[in-house]
mmCIF file of C-alpha atoms in Angstrom:
data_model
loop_
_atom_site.group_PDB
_atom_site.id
_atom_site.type_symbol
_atom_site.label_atom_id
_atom_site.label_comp_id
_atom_site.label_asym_id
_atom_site.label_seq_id
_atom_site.Cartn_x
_atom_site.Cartn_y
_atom_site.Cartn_z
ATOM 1 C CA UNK A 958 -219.468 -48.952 -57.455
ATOM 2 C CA UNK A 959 -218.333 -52.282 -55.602
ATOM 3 C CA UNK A 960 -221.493 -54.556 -54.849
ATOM 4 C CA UNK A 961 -220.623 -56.255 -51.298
ATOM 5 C CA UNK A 962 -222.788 -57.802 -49.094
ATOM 6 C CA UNK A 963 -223.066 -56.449 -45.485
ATOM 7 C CA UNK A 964 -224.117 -59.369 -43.131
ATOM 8 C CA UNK A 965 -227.683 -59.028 -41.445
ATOM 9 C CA UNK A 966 -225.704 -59.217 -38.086
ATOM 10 C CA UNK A 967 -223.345 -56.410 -38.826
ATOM 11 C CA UNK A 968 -221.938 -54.631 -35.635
ATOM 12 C CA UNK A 969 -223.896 -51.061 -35.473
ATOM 13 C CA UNK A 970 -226.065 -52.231 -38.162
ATOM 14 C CA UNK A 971 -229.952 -51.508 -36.471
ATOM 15 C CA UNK A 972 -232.587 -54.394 -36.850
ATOM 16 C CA UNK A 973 -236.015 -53.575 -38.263
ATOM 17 C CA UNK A 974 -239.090 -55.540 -37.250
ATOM 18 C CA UNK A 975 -239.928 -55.946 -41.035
ATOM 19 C CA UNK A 976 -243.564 -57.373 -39.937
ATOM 20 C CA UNK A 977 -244.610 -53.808 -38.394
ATOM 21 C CA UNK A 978 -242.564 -51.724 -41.358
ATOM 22 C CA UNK A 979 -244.760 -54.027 -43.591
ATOM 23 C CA UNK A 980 -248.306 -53.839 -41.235
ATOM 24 C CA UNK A 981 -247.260 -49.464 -41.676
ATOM 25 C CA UNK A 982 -247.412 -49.563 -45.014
ATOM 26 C CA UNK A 983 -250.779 -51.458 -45.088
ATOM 27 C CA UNK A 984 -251.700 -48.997 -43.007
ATOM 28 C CA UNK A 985 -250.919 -46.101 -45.087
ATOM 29 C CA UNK A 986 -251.744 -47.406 -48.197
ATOM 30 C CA UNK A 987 -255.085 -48.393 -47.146
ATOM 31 C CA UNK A 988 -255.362 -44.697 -45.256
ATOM 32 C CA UNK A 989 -254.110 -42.779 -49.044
ATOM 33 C CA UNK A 990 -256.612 -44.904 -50.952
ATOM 34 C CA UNK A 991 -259.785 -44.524 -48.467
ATOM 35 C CA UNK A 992 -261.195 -42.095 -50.537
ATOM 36 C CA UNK A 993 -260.283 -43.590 -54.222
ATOM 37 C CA UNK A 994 -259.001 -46.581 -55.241
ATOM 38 C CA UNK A 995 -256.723 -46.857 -57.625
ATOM 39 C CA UNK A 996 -258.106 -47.456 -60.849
ATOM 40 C CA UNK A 997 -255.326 -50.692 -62.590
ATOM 41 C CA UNK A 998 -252.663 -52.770 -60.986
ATOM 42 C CA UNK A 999 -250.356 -50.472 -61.681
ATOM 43 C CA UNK A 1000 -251.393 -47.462 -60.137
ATOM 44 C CA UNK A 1001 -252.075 -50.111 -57.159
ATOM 45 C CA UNK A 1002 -248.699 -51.088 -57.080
ATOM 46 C CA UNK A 1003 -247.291 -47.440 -56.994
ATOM 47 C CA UNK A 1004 -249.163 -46.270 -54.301
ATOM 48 C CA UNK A 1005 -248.309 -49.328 -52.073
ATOM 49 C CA UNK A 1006 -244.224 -48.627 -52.982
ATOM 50 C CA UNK A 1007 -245.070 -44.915 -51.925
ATOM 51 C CA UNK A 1008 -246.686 -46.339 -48.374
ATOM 52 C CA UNK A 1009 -243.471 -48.797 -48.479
ATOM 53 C CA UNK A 1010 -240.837 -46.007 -48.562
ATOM 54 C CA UNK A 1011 -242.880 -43.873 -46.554
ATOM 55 C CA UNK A 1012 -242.824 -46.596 -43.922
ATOM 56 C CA UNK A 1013 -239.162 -47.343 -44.166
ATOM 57 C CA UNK A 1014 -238.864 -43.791 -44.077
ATOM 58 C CA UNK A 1015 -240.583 -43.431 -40.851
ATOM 59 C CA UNK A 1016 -238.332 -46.530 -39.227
ATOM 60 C CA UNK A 1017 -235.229 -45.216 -39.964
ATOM 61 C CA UNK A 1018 -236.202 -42.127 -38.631
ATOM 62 C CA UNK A 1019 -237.410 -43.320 -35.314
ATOM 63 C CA UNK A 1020 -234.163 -45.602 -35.059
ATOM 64 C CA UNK A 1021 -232.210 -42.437 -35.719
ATOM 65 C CA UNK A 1022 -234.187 -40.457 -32.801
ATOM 66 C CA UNK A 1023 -233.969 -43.000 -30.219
ATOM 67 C CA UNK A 1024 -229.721 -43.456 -30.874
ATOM 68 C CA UNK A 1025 -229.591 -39.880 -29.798
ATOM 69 C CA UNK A 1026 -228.165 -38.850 -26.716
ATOM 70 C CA UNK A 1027 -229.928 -36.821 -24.235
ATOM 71 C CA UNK A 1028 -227.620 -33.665 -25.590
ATOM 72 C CA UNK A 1029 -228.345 -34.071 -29.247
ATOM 73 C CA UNK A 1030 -232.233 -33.720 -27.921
ATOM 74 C CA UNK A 1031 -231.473 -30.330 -26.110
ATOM 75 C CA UNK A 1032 -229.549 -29.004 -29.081
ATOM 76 C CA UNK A 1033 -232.475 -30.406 -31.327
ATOM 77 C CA UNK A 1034 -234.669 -28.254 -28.976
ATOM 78 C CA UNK A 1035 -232.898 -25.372 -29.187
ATOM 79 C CA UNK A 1036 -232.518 -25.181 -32.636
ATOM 80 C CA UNK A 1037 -236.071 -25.408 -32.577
ATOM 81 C CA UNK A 1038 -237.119 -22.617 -30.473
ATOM 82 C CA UNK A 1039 -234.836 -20.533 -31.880
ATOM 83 C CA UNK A 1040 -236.599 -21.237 -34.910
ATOM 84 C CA UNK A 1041 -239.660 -20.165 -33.340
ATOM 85 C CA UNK A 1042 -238.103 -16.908 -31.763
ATOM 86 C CA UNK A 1043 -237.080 -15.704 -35.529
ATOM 87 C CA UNK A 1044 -240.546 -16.987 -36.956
ATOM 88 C CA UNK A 1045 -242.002 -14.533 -33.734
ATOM 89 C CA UNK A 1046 -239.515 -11.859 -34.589
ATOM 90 C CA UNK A 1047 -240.764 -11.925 -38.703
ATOM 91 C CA UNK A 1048 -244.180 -11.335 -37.022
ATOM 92 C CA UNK A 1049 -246.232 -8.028 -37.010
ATOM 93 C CA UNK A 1050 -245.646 -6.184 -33.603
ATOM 94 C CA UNK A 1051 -249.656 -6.706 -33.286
ATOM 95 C CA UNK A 1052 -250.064 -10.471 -33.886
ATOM 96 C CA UNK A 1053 -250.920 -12.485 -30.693
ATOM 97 C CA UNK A 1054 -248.108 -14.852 -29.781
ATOM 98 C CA UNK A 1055 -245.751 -12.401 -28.078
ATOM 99 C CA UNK A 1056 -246.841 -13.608 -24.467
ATOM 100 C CA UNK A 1057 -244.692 -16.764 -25.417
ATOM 101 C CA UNK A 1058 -241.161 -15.419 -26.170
ATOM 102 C CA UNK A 1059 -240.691 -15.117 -22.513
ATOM 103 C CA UNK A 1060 -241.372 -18.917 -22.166
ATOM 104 C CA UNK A 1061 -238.987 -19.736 -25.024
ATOM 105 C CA UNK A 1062 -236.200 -17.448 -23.745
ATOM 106 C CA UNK A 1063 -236.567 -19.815 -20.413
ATOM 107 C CA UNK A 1064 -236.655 -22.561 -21.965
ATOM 108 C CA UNK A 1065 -233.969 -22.149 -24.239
ATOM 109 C CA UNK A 1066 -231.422 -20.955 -21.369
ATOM 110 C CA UNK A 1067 -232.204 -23.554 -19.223
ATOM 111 C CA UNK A 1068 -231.610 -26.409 -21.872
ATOM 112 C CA UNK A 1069 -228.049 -24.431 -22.556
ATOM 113 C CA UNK A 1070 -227.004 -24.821 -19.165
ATOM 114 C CA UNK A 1071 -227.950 -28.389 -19.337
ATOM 115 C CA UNK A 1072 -226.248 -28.615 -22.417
ATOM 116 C CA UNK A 1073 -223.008 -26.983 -20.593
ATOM 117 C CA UNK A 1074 -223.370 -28.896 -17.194
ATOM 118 C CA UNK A 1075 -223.467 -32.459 -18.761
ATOM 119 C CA UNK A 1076 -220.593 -31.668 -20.917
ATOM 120 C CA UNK A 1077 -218.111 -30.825 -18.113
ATOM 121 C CA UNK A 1078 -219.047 -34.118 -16.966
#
């Protein structure tokens, strides 16, 4: 494994606002140990690197969403509601939620045609 250093300023590297990843994981830590404190330092300093991660987790992930193009989003959408339409199909023919599908189906074909119509573009 080659250790090399990548330059803060790196072309298509994303900047993080390392005050508000660091206020998050206040945040969380202090939300996780509302109800019990943890009992020695060290159990302290675990839960705060679980709030870290979880906050540099949640960065990266909201970086990631806003880089996406307005196509990835439809076909993140309808990946989603297809999900849904096989989660409705697994259902029992007499659970409530059926009134729906119609609404999905809609939805689903109109985001295709988007999908087709900015791609001939």
């Amino acid at each position: 494994m080659s250790i090399t250093s990548i330059p803060a300023a790196a072309e298509g590297m994303p900047k993080f606002d390392l005050a508000l990843i660091m206020g998050l994981a206040w945040k969380i830590y202090r939300r996780d140990t509302a109800l019990a404190r943890p009992v020695n330092a060290e159990a302290r300093r675990k839960a705060f690197s679980r709030a870290l991660k979880s906050a540099w987790m949640t960065a990266k992930f909201e970086i990631a969403e806003a880089r996406k193009t307005v196509q990835q989003r439809a076909a993140d959408r309808v990946q989603k509601l297809t999900t849904e339409l096989m989660r409705d199909d697994a259902r029992g023919w007499r659970v409530a939620g059926r009134a729906d599908r119609l609404a999905v189906l809609a939805e689903i074909s109109s985001l295709e045609r988007f999908a087709a119509s900015s791609s001939r573009q």
